[in-house]
């Protein structure tokens, strides 16, 4: 079977795509012949689908069981690995990993196998095949055949992932979160000696411990953790530009190697301080990595991901030829995947390539899907390591669903899966059920005290309670809400550990100056309250449920603004416009508000409207298809404007028409033509179901390291509270709101970047997001239940025993000092800045001595180096060698003496 790419001529947006494919196909004849021959040979070796025999090891897996299994490919069969070997891989081997769990729950290497007898329970089945970096082609092909066998045994109701060493997906890595994965050289324990070995810590969430093929300084860079395993010592080398979480993992990996091989000692070595090791340790280290030849490269720059464009291709097989046709570029919708027997490829290069199979497609197509999508990757010229996956209609995983702005879940039979949410909530119920609170985003029932401040250019003015429910689109407001209920659980935990919520509401027409002043006042008020505070930024039209709840669903947003209402930049809210029309949006206290609409707005018989007439009469007009809940909310809002009159569509009185005029009636007639009702567009932002869509809830770890450009966001799959480390900043993307969680041990620089980090996440998300969506700042120990509820379990006492890098370092160095009698060395902190503003020697990027001297030509230096202060970019060891003193001793010298010494050493 050949792979054929069909190019459409009629789509202008596909022109660039077409040229790429043509170039991929226009390879030299010899190369084309080799490629075609390779495919034909593979076809000849492929088993006939009907004759596939399922491996004996796979037959033991029950389709109705959950569990976790790992097999290693051995020629024509698979070897079942014992549990203690889970997470250990060899770079010349291929593995099949099977993870099955009940839908909505996570799975890892500790998941116990058991039968699921609950009627209607959905089981998510994921097959991963992992390929080592040095695997032989025969083993790679055998792995591809074996997943077809396992998939066939499970009736093709699985999701498949291709994992290559160093490019593993977040779901695969989450299975081994406890200890990470370790990759050895060779194909079994006898292929390489136990020592010496050099490992590099790479990746994230969790990290990977990968054995290097050579023991050389060329493997080192300042952004990595390295492990040197010798017969008597395991050295943990800490790169100076590494995150605290990486350091903790590195020490843990070193301890595991020490215990596994019975090695006597664990030693920590700081980048640039290698000469500070004890004499015995230095002798061992020099035996493998001579310090006189030390060369540590700076941390490599992380390339910008750039703009990643989604592309959708429709696929079919005609006369044995697999055809691919581009049908859409840009944002995708679930409706684009139509046809129960259709096949589509979703191209999100370089992050992932997916092939989607309709639920009624032939089993042959399901079995061949991974081969087809791999052929697509080859034809496009993408790297062989590009992640690919196969999904079945009705069994889409979260990573795939996250590429679509809205997704209606359905089972494999096409039946929609819908959740139900109760409409009535009280504060105590929400406190006792954080999961429910998170689902509907309600901290309490809104019965706490509220203070509203209006932001002006020259002052911030508190608004009297009588007028506090009316906002104007041209202004910003700060709302201080004091939480109504915070009852402790019987086990002592306090899920609602906040007392104050500060909202900054910005109108769509508010000038930038008002927004800036509002930001400053928000911070000032938060500092005044000191503790138990959550800050939330929201924009008009994107109000979260709790914000609407504290106004009891009676918030009024006016866009009219007359000059006479302005008094020194602060609006006099005691005077309303002479007349206006409000559309009632929502039908519950946590989803309802009234928004001013213009005379040109279409009116719909499904809605309720509040009209303030020129004669000061207040009317509620209810469309004939409006609900009772909507009418009740309209009454609640209208009561704030005075006495009101209610009229129903088709039963309007002469008094109503005389009061409101003909404009409203003429617009109403435009919406009902020949009895056909024009359905209103969706309003009010995200719905409750979208807020709780598991596919869009994600946790990200923010890394703020120097010389890497913008902050890096690492997604953590299957997140738990333990992933929130006190020395880090994390983003919880809940779909309709982004929470920025700030640990207690973070630096002031990190704490001040919360809003910008959230903005970065929103703008780089694969699905187009509204940049004005709400963002909340949450501090460790002050988490609202609307945040806590996204975690399966939460323990407020967890952080009292959480182990940090500094604690581990003191424990290990203290044990070493006890053996040798030497003083405990100070732990080297990670680098935070390189702007030259500080005097902390360790905060500067380090470069080799020869590079800094550079023959006296300052133009050859990196831009970040100040030519008059080259000495701060030396490592500690190089500094001592060059100047015969420490940096701090050097700093105590007179400036003229420092300059003279630097000139003598060719560093000025």
PDB file of C-alpha atoms in Angstrom, residues 525-748:
ATOM      1  CA  UNK A 525      -5.928  46.937  49.286  1.00  0.00           C
ATOM      2  CA  UNK A 526      -4.533  43.390  49.198  1.00  0.00           C
ATOM      3  CA  UNK A 527      -1.420  44.506  51.103  1.00  0.00           C
ATOM      4  CA  UNK A 528      -3.612  46.270  53.643  1.00  0.00           C
ATOM      5  CA  UNK A 529      -5.611  43.096  54.289  1.00  0.00           C
ATOM      6  CA  UNK A 530      -2.289  41.143  54.384  1.00  0.00           C
ATOM      7  CA  UNK A 531      -3.620  37.596  54.603  1.00  0.00           C
ATOM      8  CA  UNK A 532      -6.449  35.372  53.358  1.00  0.00           C
ATOM      9  CA  UNK A 533      -6.931  37.337  50.143  1.00  0.00           C
ATOM     10  CA  UNK A 534      -7.617  36.307  46.554  1.00  0.00           C
ATOM     11  CA  UNK A 535      -7.268  38.859  43.756  1.00  0.00           C
ATOM     12  CA  UNK A 536      -9.342  38.463  40.584  1.00  0.00           C
ATOM     13  CA  UNK A 537      -9.187  40.542  37.421  1.00  0.00           C
ATOM     14  CA  UNK A 538     -12.290  40.450  35.244  1.00  0.00           C
ATOM     15  CA  UNK A 539     -13.569  42.325  32.223  1.00  0.00           C
ATOM     16  CA  UNK A 540     -17.073  43.329  31.254  1.00  0.00           C
ATOM     17  CA  UNK A 541     -18.886  40.399  29.682  1.00  0.00           C
ATOM     18  CA  UNK A 542     -16.612  37.767  31.312  1.00  0.00           C
ATOM     19  CA  UNK A 543     -17.921  37.946  34.887  1.00  0.00           C
ATOM     20  CA  UNK A 544     -17.414  34.660  36.800  1.00  0.00           C
ATOM     21  CA  UNK A 545     -20.383  33.084  38.648  1.00  0.00           C
ATOM     22  CA  UNK A 546     -19.342  34.187  42.143  1.00  0.00           C
ATOM     23  CA  UNK A 547     -19.018  37.813  41.066  1.00  0.00           C
ATOM     24  CA  UNK A 548     -22.603  37.747  39.797  1.00  0.00           C
ATOM     25  CA  UNK A 549     -23.723  35.835  42.891  1.00  0.00           C
ATOM     26  CA  UNK A 550     -22.559  38.547  45.312  1.00  0.00           C
ATOM     27  CA  UNK A 551     -24.912  40.943  43.482  1.00  0.00           C
ATOM     28  CA  UNK A 552     -27.666  38.280  43.693  1.00  0.00           C
ATOM     29  CA  UNK A 553     -27.864  38.279  39.911  1.00  0.00           C
ATOM     30  CA  UNK A 554     -29.008  41.919  39.914  1.00  0.00           C
ATOM     31  CA  UNK A 555     -25.931  43.615  38.444  1.00  0.00           C
ATOM     32  CA  UNK A 556     -26.745  46.344  35.909  1.00  0.00           C
ATOM     33  CA  UNK A 557     -24.198  47.338  33.279  1.00  0.00           C
ATOM     34  CA  UNK A 558     -24.912  50.623  31.482  1.00  0.00           C
ATOM     35  CA  UNK A 559     -22.934  51.959  28.573  1.00  0.00           C
ATOM     36  CA  UNK A 560     -24.650  55.375  28.467  1.00  0.00           C
ATOM     37  CA  UNK A 561     -22.508  58.125  29.912  1.00  0.00           C
ATOM     38  CA  UNK A 562     -23.527  61.764  29.809  1.00  0.00           C
ATOM     39  CA  UNK A 563     -21.117  64.633  30.402  1.00  0.00           C
ATOM     40  CA  UNK A 564     -23.278  66.056  33.196  1.00  0.00           C
ATOM     41  CA  UNK A 565     -22.807  62.847  35.175  1.00  0.00           C
ATOM     42  CA  UNK A 566     -19.037  63.371  35.452  1.00  0.00           C
ATOM     43  CA  UNK A 567     -17.644  65.044  38.542  1.00  0.00           C
ATOM     44  CA  UNK A 568     -13.812  65.253  38.498  1.00  0.00           C
ATOM     45  CA  UNK A 569     -13.496  61.927  36.770  1.00  0.00           C
ATOM     46  CA  UNK A 570     -15.808  60.039  39.140  1.00  0.00           C
ATOM     47  CA  UNK A 571     -19.251  59.134  37.867  1.00  0.00           C
ATOM     48  CA  UNK A 572     -22.258  60.301  39.875  1.00  0.00           C
ATOM     49  CA  UNK A 573     -24.182  57.052  39.880  1.00  0.00           C
ATOM     50  CA  UNK A 574     -27.187  58.576  41.637  1.00  0.00           C
ATOM     51  CA  UNK A 575     -28.447  59.817  38.278  1.00  0.00           C
ATOM     52  CA  UNK A 576     -29.391  57.270  35.633  1.00  0.00           C
ATOM     53  CA  UNK A 577     -29.717  58.083  31.919  1.00  0.00           C
ATOM     54  CA  UNK A 578     -33.137  59.423  30.960  1.00  0.00           C
ATOM     55  CA  UNK A 579     -34.093  56.185  29.196  1.00  0.00           C
ATOM     56  CA  UNK A 580     -32.493  52.823  28.385  1.00  0.00           C
ATOM     57  CA  UNK A 581     -33.239  49.190  27.607  1.00  0.00           C
ATOM     58  CA  UNK A 582     -31.645  46.334  29.582  1.00  0.00           C
ATOM     59  CA  UNK A 583     -31.453  42.768  28.357  1.00  0.00           C
ATOM     60  CA  UNK A 584     -31.632  40.178  31.127  1.00  0.00           C
ATOM     61  CA  UNK A 585     -28.873  37.604  30.618  1.00  0.00           C
ATOM     62  CA  UNK A 586     -29.031  34.325  32.533  1.00  0.00           C
ATOM     63  CA  UNK A 587     -31.702  32.828  34.753  1.00  0.00           C
ATOM     64  CA  UNK A 588     -29.946  32.100  38.073  1.00  0.00           C
ATOM     65  CA  UNK A 589     -28.422  34.331  40.717  1.00  0.00           C
ATOM     66  CA  UNK A 590     -24.919  33.228  39.688  1.00  0.00           C
ATOM     67  CA  UNK A 591     -25.406  33.618  35.923  1.00  0.00           C
ATOM     68  CA  UNK A 592     -27.683  36.633  35.658  1.00  0.00           C
ATOM     69  CA  UNK A 593     -27.093  40.319  34.974  1.00  0.00           C
ATOM     70  CA  UNK A 594     -28.759  43.078  32.984  1.00  0.00           C
ATOM     71  CA  UNK A 595     -26.853  44.633  30.082  1.00  0.00           C
ATOM     72  CA  UNK A 596     -27.842  47.799  28.268  1.00  0.00           C
ATOM     73  CA  UNK A 597     -28.654  47.292  24.577  1.00  0.00           C
ATOM     74  CA  UNK A 598     -29.135  49.869  21.839  1.00  0.00           C
ATOM     75  CA  UNK A 599     -32.233  50.645  19.830  1.00  0.00           C
ATOM     76  CA  UNK A 600     -30.670  48.769  16.910  1.00  0.00           C
ATOM     77  CA  UNK A 601     -30.426  45.521  18.829  1.00  0.00           C
ATOM     78  CA  UNK A 602     -32.675  42.646  17.765  1.00  0.00           C
ATOM     79  CA  UNK A 603     -35.115  41.559  20.450  1.00  0.00           C
ATOM     80  CA  UNK A 604     -35.914  37.881  20.941  1.00  0.00           C
ATOM     81  CA  UNK A 605     -39.114  36.308  22.298  1.00  0.00           C
ATOM     82  CA  UNK A 606     -36.975  33.977  24.482  1.00  0.00           C
ATOM     83  CA  UNK A 607     -35.675  36.907  26.537  1.00  0.00           C
ATOM     84  CA  UNK A 608     -36.825  39.399  29.123  1.00  0.00           C
ATOM     85  CA  UNK A 609     -36.103  43.118  28.864  1.00  0.00           C
ATOM     86  CA  UNK A 610     -36.251  45.963  31.351  1.00  0.00           C
ATOM     87  CA  UNK A 611     -37.166  49.335  29.915  1.00  0.00           C
ATOM     88  CA  UNK A 612     -36.792  52.709  31.612  1.00  0.00           C
ATOM     89  CA  UNK A 613     -39.039  55.061  29.668  1.00  0.00           C
ATOM     90  CA  UNK A 614     -38.533  58.811  29.198  1.00  0.00           C
ATOM     91  CA  UNK A 615     -41.465  59.367  31.574  1.00  0.00           C
ATOM     92  CA  UNK A 616     -39.466  57.484  34.287  1.00  0.00           C
ATOM     93  CA  UNK A 617     -41.763  54.471  34.157  1.00  0.00           C
ATOM     94  CA  UNK A 618     -40.014  51.065  34.541  1.00  0.00           C
ATOM     95  CA  UNK A 619     -41.329  48.178  32.469  1.00  0.00           C
ATOM     96  CA  UNK A 620     -40.478  44.494  32.238  1.00  0.00           C
ATOM     97  CA  UNK A 621     -41.254  43.007  28.859  1.00  0.00           C
ATOM     98  CA  UNK A 622     -41.225  39.192  28.791  1.00  0.00           C
ATOM     99  CA  UNK A 623     -41.050  37.327  25.489  1.00  0.00           C
ATOM    100  CA  UNK A 624     -43.649  34.637  24.962  1.00  0.00           C
ATOM    101  CA  UNK A 625     -40.954  31.931  25.132  1.00  0.00           C
ATOM    102  CA  UNK A 626     -39.149  33.292  28.197  1.00  0.00           C
ATOM    103  CA  UNK A 627     -38.917  31.049  31.251  1.00  0.00           C
ATOM    104  CA  UNK A 628     -40.300  31.615  34.706  1.00  0.00           C
ATOM    105  CA  UNK A 629     -36.770  31.777  36.127  1.00  0.00           C
ATOM    106  CA  UNK A 630     -35.821  34.528  33.686  1.00  0.00           C
ATOM    107  CA  UNK A 631     -38.906  36.534  34.608  1.00  0.00           C
ATOM    108  CA  UNK A 632     -38.146  36.231  38.319  1.00  0.00           C
ATOM    109  CA  UNK A 633     -34.596  37.440  37.811  1.00  0.00           C
ATOM    110  CA  UNK A 634     -35.902  40.368  35.734  1.00  0.00           C
ATOM    111  CA  UNK A 635     -38.196  41.364  38.611  1.00  0.00           C
ATOM    112  CA  UNK A 636     -35.273  41.264  41.041  1.00  0.00           C
ATOM    113  CA  UNK A 637     -33.219  43.572  38.850  1.00  0.00           C
ATOM    114  CA  UNK A 638     -36.057  45.986  38.041  1.00  0.00           C
ATOM    115  CA  UNK A 639     -36.837  46.450  41.724  1.00  0.00           C
ATOM    116  CA  UNK A 640     -33.527  48.317  42.068  1.00  0.00           C
ATOM    117  CA  UNK A 641     -34.795  50.932  39.601  1.00  0.00           C
ATOM    118  CA  UNK A 642     -38.082  51.561  41.422  1.00  0.00           C
ATOM    119  CA  UNK A 643     -41.610  50.308  40.995  1.00  0.00           C
ATOM    120  CA  UNK A 644     -42.117  48.351  37.811  1.00  0.00           C
ATOM    121  CA  UNK A 645     -44.859  47.075  35.523  1.00  0.00           C
ATOM    122  CA  UNK A 646     -44.693  43.636  33.862  1.00  0.00           C
ATOM    123  CA  UNK A 647     -46.133  42.912  30.425  1.00  0.00           C
ATOM    124  CA  UNK A 648     -46.083  39.749  28.330  1.00  0.00           C
ATOM    125  CA  UNK A 649     -45.497  39.609  24.619  1.00  0.00           C
ATOM    126  CA  UNK A 650     -48.772  39.913  22.630  1.00  0.00           C
ATOM    127  CA  UNK A 651     -50.504  41.320  25.744  1.00  0.00           C
ATOM    128  CA  UNK A 652     -48.921  44.782  25.757  1.00  0.00           C
ATOM    129  CA  UNK A 653     -51.196  47.638  26.858  1.00  0.00           C
ATOM    130  CA  UNK A 654     -51.672  51.041  25.252  1.00  0.00           C
ATOM    131  CA  UNK A 655     -50.035  52.519  28.324  1.00  0.00           C
ATOM    132  CA  UNK A 656     -46.910  50.438  27.606  1.00  0.00           C
ATOM    133  CA  UNK A 657     -46.693  51.554  23.967  1.00  0.00           C
ATOM    134  CA  UNK A 658     -47.307  55.186  24.875  1.00  0.00           C
ATOM    135  CA  UNK A 659     -44.572  55.021  27.506  1.00  0.00           C
ATOM    136  CA  UNK A 660     -41.761  53.216  25.614  1.00  0.00           C
ATOM    137  CA  UNK A 661     -42.508  54.412  22.068  1.00  0.00           C
ATOM    138  CA  UNK A 662     -42.499  52.574  18.750  1.00  0.00           C
ATOM    139  CA  UNK A 663     -38.796  51.700  18.476  1.00  0.00           C
ATOM    140  CA  UNK A 664     -39.009  48.687  20.703  1.00  0.00           C
ATOM    141  CA  UNK A 665     -42.080  47.292  18.930  1.00  0.00           C
ATOM    142  CA  UNK A 666     -40.618  47.795  15.448  1.00  0.00           C
ATOM    143  CA  UNK A 667     -37.454  45.903  16.375  1.00  0.00           C
ATOM    144  CA  UNK A 668     -39.492  43.096  17.911  1.00  0.00           C
ATOM    145  CA  UNK A 669     -41.404  42.588  14.661  1.00  0.00           C
ATOM    146  CA  UNK A 670     -38.117  42.017  12.800  1.00  0.00           C
ATOM    147  CA  UNK A 671     -37.419  38.916  14.863  1.00  0.00           C
ATOM    148  CA  UNK A 672     -40.683  37.110  14.063  1.00  0.00           C
ATOM    149  CA  UNK A 673     -41.298  36.711  10.347  1.00  0.00           C
ATOM    150  CA  UNK A 674     -44.053  34.351   9.214  1.00  0.00           C
ATOM    151  CA  UNK A 675     -43.963  32.611  12.552  1.00  0.00           C
ATOM    152  CA  UNK A 676     -40.277  31.697  12.272  1.00  0.00           C
ATOM    153  CA  UNK A 677     -38.384  32.591  15.434  1.00  0.00           C
ATOM    154  CA  UNK A 678     -34.812  33.787  15.159  1.00  0.00           C
ATOM    155  CA  UNK A 679     -32.843  32.010  17.857  1.00  0.00           C
ATOM    156  CA  UNK A 680     -30.707  34.352  19.978  1.00  0.00           C
ATOM    157  CA  UNK A 681     -26.924  33.995  19.962  1.00  0.00           C
ATOM    158  CA  UNK A 682     -25.175  32.513  22.967  1.00  0.00           C
ATOM    159  CA  UNK A 683     -24.537  35.093  25.672  1.00  0.00           C
ATOM    160  CA  UNK A 684     -23.071  35.208  29.101  1.00  0.00           C
ATOM    161  CA  UNK A 685     -19.722  33.474  28.467  1.00  0.00           C
ATOM    162  CA  UNK A 686     -18.925  29.941  29.504  1.00  0.00           C
ATOM    163  CA  UNK A 687     -21.627  27.615  30.756  1.00  0.00           C
ATOM    164  CA  UNK A 688     -21.302  25.514  33.888  1.00  0.00           C
ATOM    165  CA  UNK A 689     -20.670  22.350  31.891  1.00  0.00           C
ATOM    166  CA  UNK A 690     -17.835  24.007  29.969  1.00  0.00           C
ATOM    167  CA  UNK A 691     -16.322  25.246  33.213  1.00  0.00           C
ATOM    168  CA  UNK A 692     -16.078  21.658  34.474  1.00  0.00           C
ATOM    169  CA  UNK A 693     -14.935  20.050  31.239  1.00  0.00           C
ATOM    170  CA  UNK A 694     -12.059  17.813  32.373  1.00  0.00           C
ATOM    171  CA  UNK A 695     -10.427  18.105  28.971  1.00  0.00           C
ATOM    172  CA  UNK A 696      -9.701  21.814  29.419  1.00  0.00           C
ATOM    173  CA  UNK A 697      -8.604  21.715  33.073  1.00  0.00           C
ATOM    174  CA  UNK A 698      -4.812  21.713  33.127  1.00  0.00           C
ATOM    175  CA  UNK A 699      -2.004  22.573  35.538  1.00  0.00           C
ATOM    176  CA  UNK A 700       1.201  24.255  34.367  1.00  0.00           C
ATOM    177  CA  UNK A 701       4.488  24.800  36.173  1.00  0.00           C
ATOM    178  CA  UNK A 702       6.087  28.161  35.383  1.00  0.00           C
ATOM    179  CA  UNK A 703       9.872  28.258  35.022  1.00  0.00           C
ATOM    180  CA  UNK A 704      11.468  31.687  35.310  1.00  0.00           C
ATOM    181  CA  UNK A 705      15.119  31.115  34.424  1.00  0.00           C
ATOM    182  CA  UNK A 706      17.621  33.572  32.915  1.00  0.00           C
ATOM    183  CA  UNK A 707      18.756  33.519  29.295  1.00  0.00           C
ATOM    184  CA  UNK A 708      15.782  31.468  28.128  1.00  0.00           C
ATOM    185  CA  UNK A 709      13.588  34.268  26.836  1.00  0.00           C
ATOM    186  CA  UNK A 710      10.033  34.307  28.115  1.00  0.00           C
ATOM    187  CA  UNK A 711       8.949  32.102  31.038  1.00  0.00           C
ATOM    188  CA  UNK A 712       8.438  28.463  30.146  1.00  0.00           C
ATOM    189  CA  UNK A 713       5.162  26.690  30.955  1.00  0.00           C
ATOM    190  CA  UNK A 714       5.335  22.934  31.591  1.00  0.00           C
ATOM    191  CA  UNK A 715       2.014  21.108  31.664  1.00  0.00           C
ATOM    192  CA  UNK A 716       1.552  18.505  34.407  1.00  0.00           C
ATOM    193  CA  UNK A 717      -0.805  15.676  33.480  1.00  0.00           C
ATOM    194  CA  UNK A 718      -2.833  13.937  36.203  1.00  0.00           C
ATOM    195  CA  UNK A 719      -1.967  16.702  38.653  1.00  0.00           C
ATOM    196  CA  UNK A 720      -2.314  16.473  42.444  1.00  0.00           C
ATOM    197  CA  UNK A 721      -1.677  18.836  45.333  1.00  0.00           C
ATOM    198  CA  UNK A 722       1.836  17.399  45.618  1.00  0.00           C
ATOM    199  CA  UNK A 723       2.678  19.004  42.272  1.00  0.00           C
ATOM    200  CA  UNK A 724       2.173  22.475  43.784  1.00  0.00           C
ATOM    201  CA  UNK A 725       5.615  23.107  45.247  1.00  0.00           C
ATOM    202  CA  UNK A 726       6.168  26.008  47.694  1.00  0.00           C
ATOM    203  CA  UNK A 727       9.143  27.248  45.653  1.00  0.00           C
ATOM    204  CA  UNK A 728       7.207  27.530  42.390  1.00  0.00           C
ATOM    205  CA  UNK A 729       4.474  29.362  40.484  1.00  0.00           C
ATOM    206  CA  UNK A 730       1.723  27.291  38.874  1.00  0.00           C
ATOM    207  CA  UNK A 731      -1.191  28.080  36.552  1.00  0.00           C
ATOM    208  CA  UNK A 732      -4.470  26.184  36.826  1.00  0.00           C
ATOM    209  CA  UNK A 733      -6.433  26.615  33.621  1.00  0.00           C
ATOM    210  CA  UNK A 734     -10.044  25.861  34.517  1.00  0.00           C
ATOM    211  CA  UNK A 735     -11.485  26.730  31.104  1.00  0.00           C
ATOM    212  CA  UNK A 736     -13.419  29.840  32.116  1.00  0.00           C
ATOM    213  CA  UNK A 737     -10.853  31.222  34.581  1.00  0.00           C
ATOM    214  CA  UNK A 738      -7.094  30.948  35.103  1.00  0.00           C
ATOM    215  CA  UNK A 739      -5.743  30.637  38.656  1.00  0.00           C
ATOM    216  CA  UNK A 740      -2.163  31.689  39.391  1.00  0.00           C
ATOM    217  CA  UNK A 741      -0.946  29.773  42.476  1.00  0.00           C
ATOM    218  CA  UNK A 742       2.100  31.307  44.150  1.00  0.00           C
ATOM    219  CA  UNK A 743       4.186  29.295  46.618  1.00  0.00           C
ATOM    220  CA  UNK A 744       5.516  30.824  49.811  1.00  0.00           C
ATOM    221  CA  UNK A 745       9.165  30.223  48.856  1.00  0.00           C
ATOM    222  CA  UNK A 746       9.032  32.027  45.512  1.00  0.00           C
ATOM    223  CA  UNK A 747      11.066  35.157  44.858  1.00  0.00           C
ATOM    224  CA  UNK A 748       9.505  38.640  44.639  1.00  0.00           C
TER     225      UNK A 748
END
